[in-house]
Amino acid sequence: MKCLRIAGLALALVAPSIPSHAGESVNLILNWTPTADHSPFYYAKAQGWYEKAGIDLTIETGKGSGVSSLKVGSGGSPFGIADLATMLVARSKGADVVALMSIYANTGQTFYWLKSYGVNGPKDFPGHKIGNPPGDASRVMWPAFAKAAGIAADSVNFVNVGPTAKIAALKSHTVDIISDFYNEHDLKVIEFGSDLGHVNWKDIGLNPYGNSLIVNGAFLEKNPKLVEEFVKISQKAFAACVADVAPCLKALLDSVSGLDKENQERQWERIKFLMTDDFTTTKALGWIDGERMKKDYELVQTYLGMEKPFDVQTAFTNRMLDTSVKMDASKMKK
C-alpha cells in the first residue's frame, strides 16, 4: 500500500499541470434576447471551442445594455454584451467595466414609426409615445438623440415594451414609435411596407460604437489569460460566421426557441454592414479605435454628463484581439 501511495505521488509530480481556469464556469449576459448577432457565441460553444479552452460558458438572456453593463460592472457576470455609449454611462457611475471587442462598429440604434400615425421624422416625435424596455440603450442615450435632432428631451413619453413585443405594440398603436436595432429592419419592412418610417442614429450625425463585448475590470485583472482566450475564440467565431452563417444560425436555433430562420438570415446581412468599418477590416475584427472612443466619451459627457469623469483610454483594450483575424467586407451583399 505504501508503494502505491509513493507511485501515486510520483505520477502527480510528473503529470502535466492543468490551467487554473480549466472548466471554470463563465457567464455571458447578452444585451437582448438572443438573435443572429449573438449566433457566433452559440456556434463557438456548440463547436466546443470554449470548452477546449477550459471555459464552461453559460449564455444569459439580457434586458438591455443598461442592465448588462451594470451586472458586469458589479461583478455579477464576468462578460456581457452592451452598447458602448451605455457602458460609458455605467462606468461613470462606478461600474467596473472594460470593452474588449466591438461587434457593431456602426451604431445599430434606429427609431421606427408608421407614417399613418402622423410621424414623418424626428421633428414629429414630440407628443408621441416611444416603446422600448427600461434598460434599452436608446432610452439611456435618448437625451443625446433629442439634442442632435433639435427636440426637447422631455417632449416624448416612454412606454415599457419588451424586446419581442415592439412590432405588436406599434401595430396595435399602443405606441407611436419604437426603438430597435437596424439588424431587425427587414422584419418591419415586411410587416408595414411603405407605411414604415425610420431613422438610424447615424443619419443625424450620431454614430457611437454599438454592441460590444465587455468584461468586469477586476475579473480581467485576475484572469487575463482566460479573458484573452474568450475574446480570441469569440473573434474567430464571428469571422467564421461572416464566411458562412448557416452553421452559426443552426447553433442559435438549436439553443433558442421561437426564432424564424429566414428572419435571422436577413438580420445577419444587416449585421455584417454594422460590423464593417476601416478599422475592423484593416486592424482586426472587433477593433476599437481610440479617437472614436474619445468622441463617444465626449458625446456622453455633453448630453448626459459624467457622474465621475474618467480617462476613456482605461475603458477599453484591443490587446486581447488576434490581429490576423479581420472583417471580410467582401462578404457583404451589395
Coordinates of C-alpha atoms in Angstrom, one line a residue:
M1 CA 0.0 0.0 0.0
K2 CA 2.9 2.3 0.8
C3 CA 4.4 1.6 -2.6
L4 CA 1.2 2.5 -4.2
R5 CA 1.0 5.8 -2.4
I6 CA 4.6 6.7 -3.4
A7 CA 3.8 5.7 -7.0
G8 CA 0.7 7.9 -7.0
L9 CA 2.7 10.8 -5.7
A10 CA 5.3 10.3 -8.4
L11 CA 2.7 10.4 -11.1
A12 CA 1.2 13.5 -9.7
L13 CA 4.5 15.3 -9.8
V14 CA 5.2 14.4 -13.4
A15 CA 1.6 14.9 -14.7
P16 CA 1.0 18.0 -16.8
S17 CA -0.4 20.9 -14.9
I18 CA -4.0 21.9 -15.6
P19 CA -4.7 25.6 -16.2
S20 CA -6.1 27.3 -13.2
H21 CA -9.2 28.3 -15.1
A22 CA -9.8 24.8 -16.6
G23 CA -13.5 24.1 -16.6
E24 CA -14.2 27.4 -15.0
S25 CA -17.9 28.5 -15.1
V26 CA -18.2 31.7 -17.0
N27 CA -21.3 33.7 -17.6
L28 CA -22.0 36.0 -20.6
I29 CA -25.1 38.2 -20.2
L30 CA -26.5 39.4 -23.5
N31 CA -27.8 42.9 -24.2
W32 CA -31.0 41.4 -25.5
T33 CA -32.9 38.2 -26.3
P34 CA -30.7 36.0 -28.5
T35 CA -30.8 36.7 -32.2
A36 CA -28.4 36.4 -35.2
D37 CA -25.9 38.9 -33.8
H38 CA -25.3 36.5 -30.9
S39 CA -25.1 33.4 -33.0
P40 CA -21.3 33.3 -33.1
F41 CA -21.2 32.7 -29.3
Y42 CA -23.7 29.8 -29.7
Y43 CA -21.7 28.5 -32.6
A44 CA -18.3 28.6 -30.7
K45 CA -20.0 26.9 -27.8
A46 CA -21.5 24.2 -30.0
Q47 CA -18.1 23.6 -31.6
G48 CA -16.6 23.1 -28.2
W49 CA -14.1 25.9 -28.6
Y50 CA -14.8 27.5 -25.2
E51 CA -14.8 24.1 -23.5
K52 CA -11.4 23.2 -25.0
A53 CA -10.0 26.4 -23.5
G54 CA -11.3 25.4 -20.1
I55 CA -14.3 27.7 -20.2
D56 CA -17.7 26.4 -19.2
L57 CA -19.9 29.1 -20.8
T58 CA -23.4 30.0 -19.8
I59 CA -25.2 32.5 -22.1
E60 CA -27.8 34.6 -20.3
T61 CA -30.6 36.5 -21.9
G62 CA -30.3 40.2 -21.4
K63 CA -32.8 43.0 -20.7
G64 CA -31.0 45.9 -22.3
S65 CA -27.5 47.4 -22.4
G66 CA -28.0 49.3 -19.2
V67 CA -28.8 46.1 -17.3
S68 CA -25.9 44.1 -18.8
S69 CA -23.4 47.0 -18.2
L70 CA -24.4 47.2 -14.5
K71 CA -24.4 43.4 -14.0
V72 CA -20.9 43.1 -15.5
G73 CA -19.7 46.2 -13.7
S74 CA -20.8 44.9 -10.3
G75 CA -19.2 41.5 -10.8
G76 CA -22.5 39.7 -11.3
S77 CA -21.3 38.4 -14.6
P78 CA -17.7 38.4 -15.9
F79 CA -18.7 39.0 -19.6
G80 CA -21.5 40.8 -21.3
I81 CA -22.8 42.5 -24.4
A82 CA -23.6 46.2 -24.3
D83 CA -23.9 49.3 -26.3
L84 CA -20.6 51.1 -25.7
A85 CA -22.1 54.5 -25.0
T86 CA -24.4 52.9 -22.4
M87 CA -21.4 51.2 -20.9
L88 CA -19.6 54.5 -20.6
V89 CA -22.6 55.9 -18.7
A90 CA -22.4 52.9 -16.3
R91 CA -18.7 53.3 -15.9
S92 CA -19.1 57.0 -14.9
K93 CA -21.4 55.8 -12.2
G94 CA -18.8 53.4 -10.8
A95 CA -19.3 50.2 -12.8
D96 CA -16.1 48.3 -13.1
V97 CA -16.3 47.5 -16.8
V98 CA -14.0 47.4 -19.8
A99 CA -14.8 47.0 -23.5
L100 CA -12.8 44.2 -25.3
M101 CA -14.2 44.0 -28.8
S102 CA -16.7 45.9 -30.9
I103 CA -19.4 43.9 -32.6
Y104 CA -21.3 46.8 -34.1
A105 CA -18.6 49.2 -35.4
N106 CA -21.6 51.3 -36.6
T107 CA -24.5 52.1 -34.3
G108 CA -27.5 49.9 -34.8
Q109 CA -29.7 52.3 -32.9
T110 CA -32.8 53.0 -35.1
F111 CA -36.2 54.5 -34.4
Y112 CA -39.2 53.2 -36.4
W113 CA -42.7 54.6 -36.8
L114 CA -45.8 54.5 -39.0
K115 CA -46.4 57.5 -41.2
S116 CA -50.1 57.0 -40.8
Y117 CA -49.6 57.9 -37.1
G118 CA -48.6 61.4 -38.1
V119 CA -44.9 60.9 -37.8
N120 CA -42.6 61.6 -40.7
G121 CA -39.3 62.2 -38.9
P122 CA -37.7 63.1 -35.6
K123 CA -39.1 66.6 -35.7
D124 CA -42.6 65.0 -35.3
F125 CA -41.6 62.9 -32.2
P126 CA -42.8 65.4 -29.6
G127 CA -46.1 64.5 -28.1
H128 CA -45.8 60.8 -29.1
K129 CA -45.1 57.6 -27.3
I130 CA -41.9 55.6 -27.7
G131 CA -41.9 51.9 -26.8
N132 CA -38.9 50.1 -25.5
P133 CA -37.6 48.3 -22.4
P134 CA -36.4 50.5 -19.4
G135 CA -32.7 49.4 -19.8
D136 CA -32.7 49.8 -23.6
A137 CA -29.6 51.7 -24.9
S138 CA -31.8 54.1 -27.0
R139 CA -33.7 55.2 -23.8
V140 CA -30.5 55.6 -21.8
M141 CA -29.0 57.7 -24.6
W142 CA -32.2 59.5 -25.6
P143 CA -31.1 63.0 -24.4
A144 CA -28.2 62.8 -26.9
F145 CA -30.6 61.9 -29.8
A146 CA -33.1 64.5 -28.8
K147 CA -30.4 67.3 -28.7
A148 CA -29.0 66.2 -32.1
A149 CA -32.5 66.1 -33.6
G150 CA -33.3 69.5 -32.2
I151 CA -36.2 68.5 -29.9
A152 CA -36.7 68.6 -26.2
A153 CA -35.7 65.5 -24.3
D154 CA -38.9 65.6 -22.2
S155 CA -41.2 66.1 -25.2
V156 CA -41.9 62.3 -25.5
N157 CA -43.3 59.7 -23.3
F158 CA -41.6 56.3 -22.9
V159 CA -43.7 53.2 -22.6
N160 CA -42.2 49.9 -21.3
V161 CA -42.4 47.4 -24.1
G162 CA -40.5 44.1 -24.1
P163 CA -37.9 43.3 -26.8
T164 CA -40.1 40.8 -28.6
A165 CA -43.3 42.9 -28.3
K166 CA -42.2 46.0 -30.1
I167 CA -43.7 45.3 -33.5
A168 CA -47.0 44.3 -31.9
A169 CA -47.1 47.4 -29.8
L170 CA -46.5 49.6 -32.9
K171 CA -49.1 47.7 -34.9
S172 CA -51.7 48.0 -32.2
H173 CA -50.9 51.7 -31.8
T174 CA -50.1 51.1 -28.1
V175 CA -47.1 53.3 -29.0
D176 CA -46.3 55.6 -32.0
I177 CA -42.6 54.9 -32.3
I178 CA -40.3 52.0 -31.3
S179 CA -36.6 51.8 -31.0
D180 CA -34.8 48.7 -32.4
F181 CA -31.6 47.6 -33.9
Y182 CA -31.0 48.0 -37.6
N183 CA -30.5 44.3 -38.0
E184 CA -34.3 43.8 -37.4
H185 CA -35.0 46.2 -40.2
D186 CA -36.4 43.8 -42.8
L187 CA -39.0 42.3 -40.5
K188 CA -40.6 45.7 -40.1
V189 CA -40.5 46.4 -43.9
I190 CA -42.3 43.1 -44.4
E191 CA -44.9 43.9 -41.7
F192 CA -45.6 47.5 -42.5
G193 CA -44.4 48.1 -46.1
S194 CA -44.4 51.7 -47.4
D195 CA -46.1 53.0 -44.2
L196 CA -42.9 52.4 -42.3
G197 CA -40.6 55.3 -41.5
H198 CA -37.2 55.0 -39.8
V199 CA -34.1 56.9 -38.9
N200 CA -30.8 55.4 -37.9
W201 CA -28.9 57.5 -35.4
K202 CA -26.0 57.8 -37.9
D203 CA -28.4 59.7 -40.2
I204 CA -28.5 62.6 -37.7
G205 CA -24.8 62.6 -37.0
L206 CA -24.6 60.2 -34.1
N207 CA -22.5 57.1 -34.7
P208 CA -21.2 55.8 -31.4
Y209 CA -19.9 52.3 -31.2
G210 CA -22.8 49.9 -30.8
N211 CA -22.9 46.4 -29.2
S212 CA -19.6 45.3 -27.9
L213 CA -18.1 42.5 -25.7
I214 CA -17.4 43.8 -22.3
V215 CA -15.7 42.4 -19.2
N216 CA -15.6 43.1 -15.5
G217 CA -12.4 45.0 -14.8
A218 CA -11.4 43.1 -11.7
F219 CA -12.1 39.8 -13.5
L220 CA -9.9 40.9 -16.3
E221 CA -7.1 41.8 -14.0
K222 CA -7.3 38.5 -12.2
N223 CA -7.8 36.3 -15.3
P224 CA -6.0 37.9 -18.2
K225 CA -5.3 34.6 -20.0
L226 CA -8.9 33.4 -19.7
V227 CA -10.2 36.7 -21.0
E228 CA -7.8 36.6 -23.9
E229 CA -8.9 33.1 -24.8
F230 CA -12.5 34.1 -24.6
V231 CA -12.0 37.1 -26.8
K232 CA -10.0 35.3 -29.5
I233 CA -12.4 32.4 -29.6
S234 CA -15.3 34.8 -30.0
Q235 CA -13.5 36.8 -32.6
K236 CA -12.7 33.6 -34.5
A237 CA -16.4 32.6 -34.3
F238 CA -17.6 36.0 -35.7
A239 CA -15.1 35.6 -38.6
A240 CA -16.4 32.1 -39.3
C241 CA -20.0 33.3 -39.3
V242 CA -19.2 36.1 -41.7
A243 CA -17.7 33.4 -44.0
D244 CA -20.7 31.1 -43.7
V245 CA -23.5 31.9 -41.3
A246 CA -25.5 28.7 -41.9
P247 CA -23.8 26.6 -39.1
C248 CA -23.9 29.6 -36.8
L249 CA -27.6 30.1 -37.2
K250 CA -28.2 26.3 -36.7
A251 CA -26.4 26.5 -33.4
L252 CA -28.5 29.5 -32.4
L253 CA -31.8 27.9 -33.5
D254 CA -30.9 24.6 -31.7
S255 CA -30.4 26.6 -28.5
V256 CA -33.1 29.2 -28.7
S257 CA -36.8 28.6 -29.4
G258 CA -39.2 30.8 -31.3
L259 CA -36.8 32.2 -33.9
D260 CA -37.6 32.3 -37.6
K261 CA -34.6 31.1 -39.7
E262 CA -35.3 33.3 -42.7
N263 CA -35.6 36.4 -40.5
Q264 CA -32.3 35.6 -38.8
E265 CA -30.7 35.2 -42.2
R266 CA -31.9 38.6 -43.2
Q267 CA -30.7 40.0 -39.9
W268 CA -27.2 38.7 -40.4
E269 CA -26.9 40.5 -43.7
R270 CA -27.6 43.8 -41.9
I271 CA -25.2 42.8 -39.1
K272 CA -22.3 42.4 -41.5
F273 CA -22.8 46.0 -42.5
L274 CA -22.8 47.1 -38.9
M275 CA -19.6 45.2 -38.2
T276 CA -17.7 46.8 -41.0
D277 CA -15.5 50.0 -40.8
D278 CA -12.0 51.0 -41.7
F279 CA -10.6 49.5 -38.5
T280 CA -12.3 46.2 -38.4
T281 CA -11.2 45.5 -42.0
T282 CA -7.6 46.6 -41.6
K283 CA -6.6 46.3 -37.9
A284 CA -8.7 43.4 -36.5
L285 CA -12.3 42.2 -36.4
G286 CA -13.6 43.9 -33.3
W287 CA -11.0 46.7 -33.2
I288 CA -12.0 49.7 -31.1
D289 CA -10.5 53.0 -32.2
G290 CA -9.2 55.3 -29.6
E291 CA -10.2 58.5 -31.3
R292 CA -13.7 57.3 -31.9
M293 CA -13.9 56.3 -28.2
K294 CA -12.9 59.8 -27.3
K295 CA -15.7 61.2 -29.4
D296 CA -18.1 58.7 -27.8
Y297 CA -17.0 59.8 -24.3
E298 CA -17.5 63.5 -25.3
L299 CA -20.9 62.6 -26.6
V300 CA -21.9 61.1 -23.3
Q301 CA -20.3 63.9 -21.3
T302 CA -22.0 66.6 -23.4
Y303 CA -25.5 65.2 -23.5
L304 CA -25.7 63.1 -20.3
G305 CA -22.9 64.3 -18.1
M306 CA -20.3 62.1 -16.4
E307 CA -21.1 61.4 -12.7
K308 CA -17.4 60.5 -12.2
P309 CA -15.2 61.5 -15.1
F310 CA -12.5 59.1 -16.1
D311 CA -9.8 58.6 -18.8
V312 CA -11.6 56.9 -21.6
Q313 CA -8.5 55.0 -22.6
T314 CA -8.9 52.9 -19.5
A315 CA -12.4 51.9 -20.6
F316 CA -11.3 49.6 -23.5
T317 CA -8.5 47.5 -24.7
N318 CA -7.5 45.9 -28.0
R319 CA -4.7 43.8 -26.6
M320 CA -6.8 40.6 -26.4
L321 CA -7.6 40.7 -30.1
D322 CA -6.0 38.5 -32.7
T323 CA -4.8 41.0 -35.4
S324 CA -4.7 38.2 -38.0
V325 CA -8.5 38.0 -37.9
K326 CA -10.1 40.8 -39.8
M327 CA -13.6 41.6 -41.0
D328 CA -14.1 40.4 -44.6
A329 CA -16.1 43.3 -46.2
S330 CA -16.4 41.3 -49.5
K331 CA -19.0 39.1 -47.7
M332 CA -21.4 42.0 -47.6
K333 CA -24.2 41.9 -50.1
K334 CA -24.3 45.0 -52.3

